PDB file of C-alpha atoms in Angstrom:
ATOM      1  CA  MET A   1       0.000   0.000   0.000  1.00 39.00           C
ATOM      2  CA  THR A   2       1.406   3.410  -0.841  1.00 42.00           C
ATOM      3  CA  SER A   3       1.814   6.097   1.776  1.00 39.00           C
ATOM      4  CA  SER A   4      -0.774   8.301   0.046  1.00 42.00           C
ATOM      5  CA  THR A   5      -3.292   5.451   0.251  1.00 46.00           C
ATOM      6  CA  SER A   6      -2.527   4.873   3.921  1.00 45.00           C
ATOM      7  CA  SER A   7      -2.963   8.530   4.801  1.00 44.00           C
ATOM      8  CA  THR A   8      -6.251   8.639   2.890  1.00 50.00           C
ATOM      9  CA  ILE A   9      -7.635   5.673   4.822  1.00 54.00           C
ATOM     10  CA  GLU A  10      -6.522   6.948   8.233  1.00 59.00           C
ATOM     11  CA  ASN A  11      -7.645  10.539   7.652  1.00 57.00           C
ATOM     12  CA  PRO A  12     -10.800  11.162   9.736  1.00 59.00           C
ATOM     13  CA  LEU A  13     -11.962  13.689   7.129  1.00 59.00           C
ATOM     14  CA  ASN A  14     -12.512  10.734   4.784  1.00 83.00           C
ATOM     15  CA  GLU A  15     -15.076   9.078   7.040  1.00 83.00           C
ATOM     16  CA  SER A  16     -17.795   9.926   4.530  1.00 88.00           C
ATOM     17  CA  LEU A  17     -15.745   8.272   1.760  1.00 91.00           C
ATOM     18  CA  GLY A  18     -15.467   5.115   3.879  1.00 90.00           C
ATOM     19  CA  GLU A  19     -19.219   5.153   4.476  1.00 92.00           C
ATOM     20  CA  ALA A  20     -19.882   5.622   0.750  1.00 93.00           C
ATOM     21  CA  LEU A  21     -17.578   2.725  -0.212  1.00 91.00           C
ATOM     22  CA  GLY A  22     -19.175   0.562   2.460  1.00 91.00           C
ATOM     23  CA  ALA A  23     -22.605   1.150   0.938  1.00 94.00           C
ATOM     24  CA  ILE A  24     -21.665  -0.940  -2.107  1.00 92.00           C
ATOM     25  CA  PRO A  25     -23.658  -4.153  -1.600  1.00 93.00           C
ATOM     26  CA  SER A  26     -22.118  -7.563  -2.067  1.00 93.00           C
ATOM     27  CA  GLY A  27     -23.060 -11.170  -1.559  1.00 94.00           C
ATOM     28  CA  LEU A  28     -21.632 -13.553   0.993  1.00 96.00           C
ATOM     29  CA  PHE A  29     -19.804 -16.628  -0.220  1.00 97.00           C
ATOM     30  CA  ILE A  30     -17.616 -19.412   1.098  1.00 97.00           C
ATOM     31  CA  VAL A  31     -14.651 -20.175  -1.135  1.00 98.00           C
ATOM     32  CA  LEU A  32     -13.253 -23.692  -0.709  1.00 97.00           C
ATOM     33  CA  VAL A  33     -10.128 -25.275  -2.122  1.00 97.00           C
ATOM     34  CA  GLN A  34      -8.428 -28.562  -1.257  1.00 95.00           C
ATOM     35  CA  GLN A  35      -4.853 -29.252  -2.317  1.00 91.00           C
ATOM     36  CA  ASP A  36      -2.418 -31.843  -1.034  1.00 88.00           C
ATOM     37  CA  GLY A  37      -4.815 -32.943   1.716  1.00 86.00           C
ATOM     38  CA  LYS A  38      -5.191 -29.396   3.061  1.00 90.00           C
ATOM     39  CA  THR A  39      -8.492 -27.500   3.011  1.00 93.00           C
ATOM     40  CA  SER A  40      -8.463 -23.717   2.755  1.00 93.00           C
ATOM     41  CA  THR A  41     -11.595 -21.618   3.166  1.00 95.00           C
ATOM     42  CA  MET A  42     -12.531 -17.970   3.005  1.00 95.00           C
ATOM     43  CA  LEU A  43     -15.648 -15.994   3.769  1.00 95.00           C
ATOM     44  CA  ALA A  44     -15.741 -13.765   0.690  1.00 95.00           C
ATOM     45  CA  SER A  45     -17.818 -10.793  -0.272  1.00 93.00           C
ATOM     46  CA  TRP A  46     -15.932  -9.614  -3.359  1.00 94.00           C
ATOM     47  CA  VAL A  47     -17.208 -12.122  -5.919  1.00 97.00           C
ATOM     48  CA  GLN A  48     -18.882 -10.985  -9.137  1.00 96.00           C
ATOM     49  CA  GLN A  49     -19.906 -12.531 -12.436  1.00 97.00           C
ATOM     50  CA  ALA A  50     -17.451 -11.304 -15.057  1.00 97.00           C
ATOM     51  CA  GLY A  51     -18.412 -12.951 -18.349  1.00 97.00           C
ATOM     52  CA  PHE A  52     -20.854 -15.113 -20.300  1.00 97.00           C
ATOM     53  CA  GLU A  53     -18.655 -16.931 -22.861  1.00 97.00           C
ATOM     54  CA  PRO A  54     -16.999 -18.611 -21.143  1.00 97.00           C
ATOM     55  CA  PRO A  55     -18.933 -18.085 -17.927  1.00 98.00           C
ATOM     56  CA  SER A  56     -16.557 -16.439 -15.481  1.00 98.00           C
ATOM     57  CA  VAL A  57     -16.352 -14.691 -12.136  1.00 98.00           C
ATOM     58  CA  THR A  58     -13.910 -12.430 -10.381  1.00 98.00           C
ATOM     59  CA  LEU A  59     -12.817 -13.141  -6.836  1.00 97.00           C
ATOM     60  CA  VAL A  60     -10.738 -10.800  -4.691  1.00 96.00           C
ATOM     61  CA  THR A  61      -8.418 -12.130  -1.988  1.00 95.00           C
ATOM     62  CA  GLY A  62      -6.351 -10.214   0.511  1.00 91.00           C
ATOM     63  CA  LYS A  63      -2.637 -10.742   0.184  1.00 91.00           C
ATOM     64  CA  GLY A  64      -1.255 -12.832   3.001  1.00 87.00           C
ATOM     65  CA  ARG A  65      -4.435 -14.842   3.520  1.00 88.00           C
ATOM     66  CA  ALA A  66      -3.730 -18.561   3.781  1.00 87.00           C
ATOM     67  CA  ILE A  67      -6.092 -19.378   0.905  1.00 92.00           C
ATOM     68  CA  ALA A  68      -4.146 -17.090  -1.451  1.00 91.00           C
ATOM     69  CA  GLU A  69      -1.351 -19.695  -1.590  1.00 90.00           C
ATOM     70  CA  SER A  70      -3.814 -22.210  -3.046  1.00 93.00           C
ATOM     71  CA  LEU A  71      -5.585 -19.902  -5.501  1.00 96.00           C
ATOM     72  CA  THR A  72      -2.993 -19.741  -8.251  1.00 95.00           C
ATOM     73  CA  ILE A  73      -3.494 -19.958 -12.012  1.00 97.00           C
ATOM     74  CA  GLY A  74      -4.964 -23.352 -12.850  1.00 98.00           C
ATOM     75  CA  ALA A  75      -6.293 -23.964  -9.327  1.00 97.00           C
ATOM     76  CA  LYS A  76      -9.750 -25.494  -9.052  1.00 98.00           C
ATOM     77  CA  PHE A  77     -12.087 -24.303  -6.299  1.00 98.00           C
ATOM     78  CA  THR A  78     -15.750 -23.853  -5.397  1.00 98.00           C
ATOM     79  CA  ILE A  79     -17.843 -20.901  -4.347  1.00 98.00           C
ATOM     80  CA  SER A  80     -20.768 -21.706  -2.058  1.00 98.00           C
ATOM     81  CA  ILE A  81     -23.382 -18.954  -2.324  1.00 98.00           C
ATOM     82  CA  LEU A  82     -25.013 -18.265   1.026  1.00 97.00           C
ATOM     83  CA  GLU A  83     -28.657 -17.579   1.750  1.00 96.00           C
ATOM     84  CA  LYS A  84     -30.081 -14.803   3.874  1.00 96.00           C
ATOM     85  CA  GLY A  85     -30.496 -16.096   7.422  1.00 95.00           C
ATOM     86  CA  GLN A  86     -27.433 -18.365   7.439  1.00 95.00           C
ATOM     87  CA  GLY A  87     -25.691 -16.349  10.143  1.00 93.00           C
ATOM     88  CA  LYS A  88     -24.423 -19.420  11.992  1.00 93.00           C
ATOM     89  CA  LEU A  89     -22.670 -20.673   8.853  1.00 94.00           C
ATOM     90  CA  ILE A  90     -21.305 -17.203   8.096  1.00 94.00           C
ATOM     91  CA  GLY A  91     -19.990 -16.929  11.670  1.00 93.00           C
ATOM     92  CA  HIS A  92     -18.300 -20.317  11.429  1.00 94.00           C
ATOM     93  CA  PHE A  93     -16.218 -19.263   8.421  1.00 94.00           C
ATOM     94  CA  ALA A  94     -15.697 -15.651   9.543  1.00 91.00           C
ATOM     95  CA  LYS A  95     -13.604 -16.663  12.557  1.00 85.00           C
ATOM     96  CA  GLY A  96     -10.655 -18.094  10.618  1.00 81.00           C
ATOM     97  CA  PHE A  97      -8.860 -21.322  11.461  1.00 85.00           C
ATOM     98  CA  ALA A  98      -5.467 -22.402  12.728  1.00 81.00           C
ATOM     99  CA  PRO A  99      -3.566 -24.515  10.178  1.00 79.00           C
ATOM    100  CA  GLU A 100      -4.082 -27.724  12.159  1.00 84.00           C
ATOM    101  CA  VAL A 101      -7.889 -27.237  12.365  1.00 88.00           C
ATOM    102  CA  ASP A 102     -10.189 -28.779   9.755  1.00 92.00           C
ATOM    103  CA  PRO A 103     -12.511 -25.882   8.785  1.00 94.00           C
ATOM    104  CA  LEU A 104     -15.082 -28.351   7.452  1.00 95.00           C
ATOM    105  CA  ALA A 105     -15.405 -30.388  10.675  1.00 93.00           C
ATOM    106  CA  GLY A 106     -19.102 -30.617  11.481  1.00 93.00           C
ATOM    107  CA  ILE A 107     -20.124 -29.009   8.168  1.00 96.00           C
ATOM    108  CA  ASP A 108     -22.121 -30.974   5.579  1.00 96.00           C
ATOM    109  CA  ILE A 109     -20.229 -30.985   2.294  1.00 97.00           C
ATOM    110  CA  ALA A 110     -20.352 -32.669  -1.091  1.00 98.00           C
ATOM    111  CA  PHE A 111     -17.828 -32.677  -3.907  1.00 97.00           C
ATOM    112  CA  GLY A 112     -18.215 -31.117  -7.317  1.00 97.00           C
ATOM    113  CA  HIS A 113     -17.132 -32.601 -10.619  1.00 97.00           C
ATOM    114  CA  ASN A 114     -13.830 -30.716 -10.197  1.00 97.00           C
ATOM    115  CA  GLY A 115     -13.111 -32.691  -6.996  1.00 96.00           C
ATOM    116  CA  GLN A 116     -13.509 -29.652  -4.737  1.00 98.00           C
ATOM    117  CA  PRO A 117     -15.870 -29.492  -1.739  1.00 98.00           C
ATOM    118  CA  TYR A 118     -18.914 -27.242  -1.495  1.00 98.00           C
ATOM    119  CA  LEU A 119     -21.426 -26.590   1.294  1.00 98.00           C
ATOM    120  CA  ILE A 120     -24.648 -28.578   1.037  1.00 97.00           C
ATOM    121  CA  GLU A 121     -26.453 -25.865   3.052  1.00 96.00           C
ATOM    122  CA  ALA A 122     -25.632 -23.202   0.442  1.00 97.00           C
ATOM    123  CA  ILE A 123     -28.385 -21.872  -1.794  1.00 97.00           C
ATOM    124  CA  ALA A 124     -26.146 -22.571  -4.802  1.00 98.00           C
ATOM    125  CA  TYR A 125     -22.560 -23.346  -5.674  1.00 98.00           C
ATOM    126  CA  LEU A 126     -20.139 -22.816  -8.555  1.00 98.00           C
ATOM    127  CA  GLU A 127     -17.100 -24.802  -9.624  1.00 98.00           C
ATOM    128  CA  ALA A 128     -14.326 -22.687 -11.094  1.00 98.00           C
ATOM    129  CA  THR A 129     -10.712 -22.633 -12.261  1.00 98.00           C
ATOM    130  CA  VAL A 130      -8.418 -19.613 -11.866  1.00 98.00           C
ATOM    131  CA  THR A 131      -7.376 -18.343 -15.318  1.00 98.00           C
ATOM    132  CA  ARG A 132      -5.801 -14.940 -14.574  1.00 98.00           C
ATOM    133  CA  MET A 133      -4.561 -12.849 -11.663  1.00 97.00           C
ATOM    134  CA  MET A 134      -4.079  -9.132 -11.269  1.00 97.00           C
ATOM    135  CA  ASP A 135      -2.209  -7.315  -8.522  1.00 95.00           C
ATOM    136  CA  ALA A 136      -4.479  -4.789  -6.802  1.00 93.00           C
ATOM    137  CA  ASP A 137      -2.159  -3.325  -4.146  1.00 91.00           C
ATOM    138  CA  ASP A 138      -3.274  -4.988  -0.876  1.00 91.00           C
ATOM    139  CA  HIS A 139      -5.428  -7.581  -2.699  1.00 95.00           C
ATOM    140  CA  ASN A 140      -5.301  -9.850  -5.758  1.00 96.00           C
ATOM    141  CA  VAL A 141      -8.112  -9.960  -8.304  1.00 97.00           C
ATOM    142  CA  LEU A 142      -8.606 -13.430  -9.763  1.00 98.00           C
ATOM    143  CA  LEU A 143     -10.521 -14.228 -12.934  1.00 98.00           C
ATOM    144  CA  ALA A 144     -11.937 -17.741 -12.920  1.00 98.00           C
ATOM    145  CA  MET A 145     -13.779 -19.742 -15.549  1.00 98.00           C
ATOM    146  CA  VAL A 146     -16.931 -21.340 -14.151  1.00 98.00           C
ATOM    147  CA  THR A 147     -17.126 -24.981 -15.216  1.00 98.00           C
ATOM    148  CA  ASP A 148     -20.201 -26.214 -13.336  1.00 98.00           C
ATOM    149  CA  GLY A 149     -22.634 -25.351 -10.582  1.00 98.00           C
ATOM    150  CA  ASN A 150     -26.133 -25.778  -9.276  1.00 98.00           C
ATOM    151  CA  ARG A 151     -28.854 -23.787  -7.537  1.00 98.00           C
ATOM    152  CA  PHE A 152     -30.449 -25.994  -4.915  1.00 97.00           C
ATOM    153  CA  ARG A 153     -33.512 -23.971  -3.982  1.00 95.00           C
ATOM    154  CA  ASP A 154     -35.284 -20.665  -4.342  1.00 95.00           C
ATOM    155  CA  GLY A 155     -34.559 -18.130  -1.666  1.00 93.00           C
ATOM    156  CA  GLU A 156     -32.886 -14.824  -1.073  1.00 96.00           C
ATOM    157  CA  VAL A 157     -29.128 -14.669  -1.498  1.00 95.00           C
ATOM    158  CA  ALA A 158     -27.294 -13.173   1.503  1.00 95.00           C
ATOM    159  CA  VAL A 159     -26.284  -9.580   0.783  1.00 94.00           C
ATOM    160  CA  HIS A 160     -24.472  -7.169   3.052  1.00 91.00           C
ATOM    161  CA  THR A 161     -22.939  -3.724   3.215  1.00 91.00           C
ATOM    162  CA  ARG A 162     -20.169  -2.468   5.467  1.00 88.00           C
ATOM    163  CA  LYS A 163     -20.187   0.564   7.766  1.00 89.00           C
ATOM    164  CA  ASN A 164     -16.724   1.492   6.528  1.00 88.00           C
ATOM    165  CA  GLY A 165     -15.427   0.698   3.047  1.00 87.00           C
ATOM    166  CA  PHE A 166     -11.835   0.732   4.304  1.00 85.00           C
ATOM    167  CA  ARG A 167     -12.312  -2.420   6.435  1.00 81.00           C
ATOM    168  CA  TYR A 168     -13.954  -5.817   6.138  1.00 77.00           C
TER     169      TYR A 168
END
């Protein structure tokens, strides 16, 4: 992060900018990837459809997050799309996990055609493969081709906003 960016974020005069950025709505998703017997998860809000042919999505990950090591070009993963009212599931994945802890312990999962787990309780899920990455200062933007997926039921997708657009 550049020093001008840091001073902008910390400047109390930019509180209204933080509130405005935080008003951008986003969904709530659980990103799952298994590699070499290790499961990495992330509660994500920066996921967006990015294309029709081929179907694709963007996913943004903070640099330094454990899952970032697994989400490299060619990596297969799933996105479980959460439903409004699934606060317990959201809370489970929001807390983060020590490396020796299985984040899927006690969670009902199934496996997609790409061999990656997804949450059975989700309203829908997507299977994807990372095709491109872009450096975005303190985050990475990943482009992923969607190869499969399913919507399990009707319902309202979980959407949230943040009080301050400079923090999760």
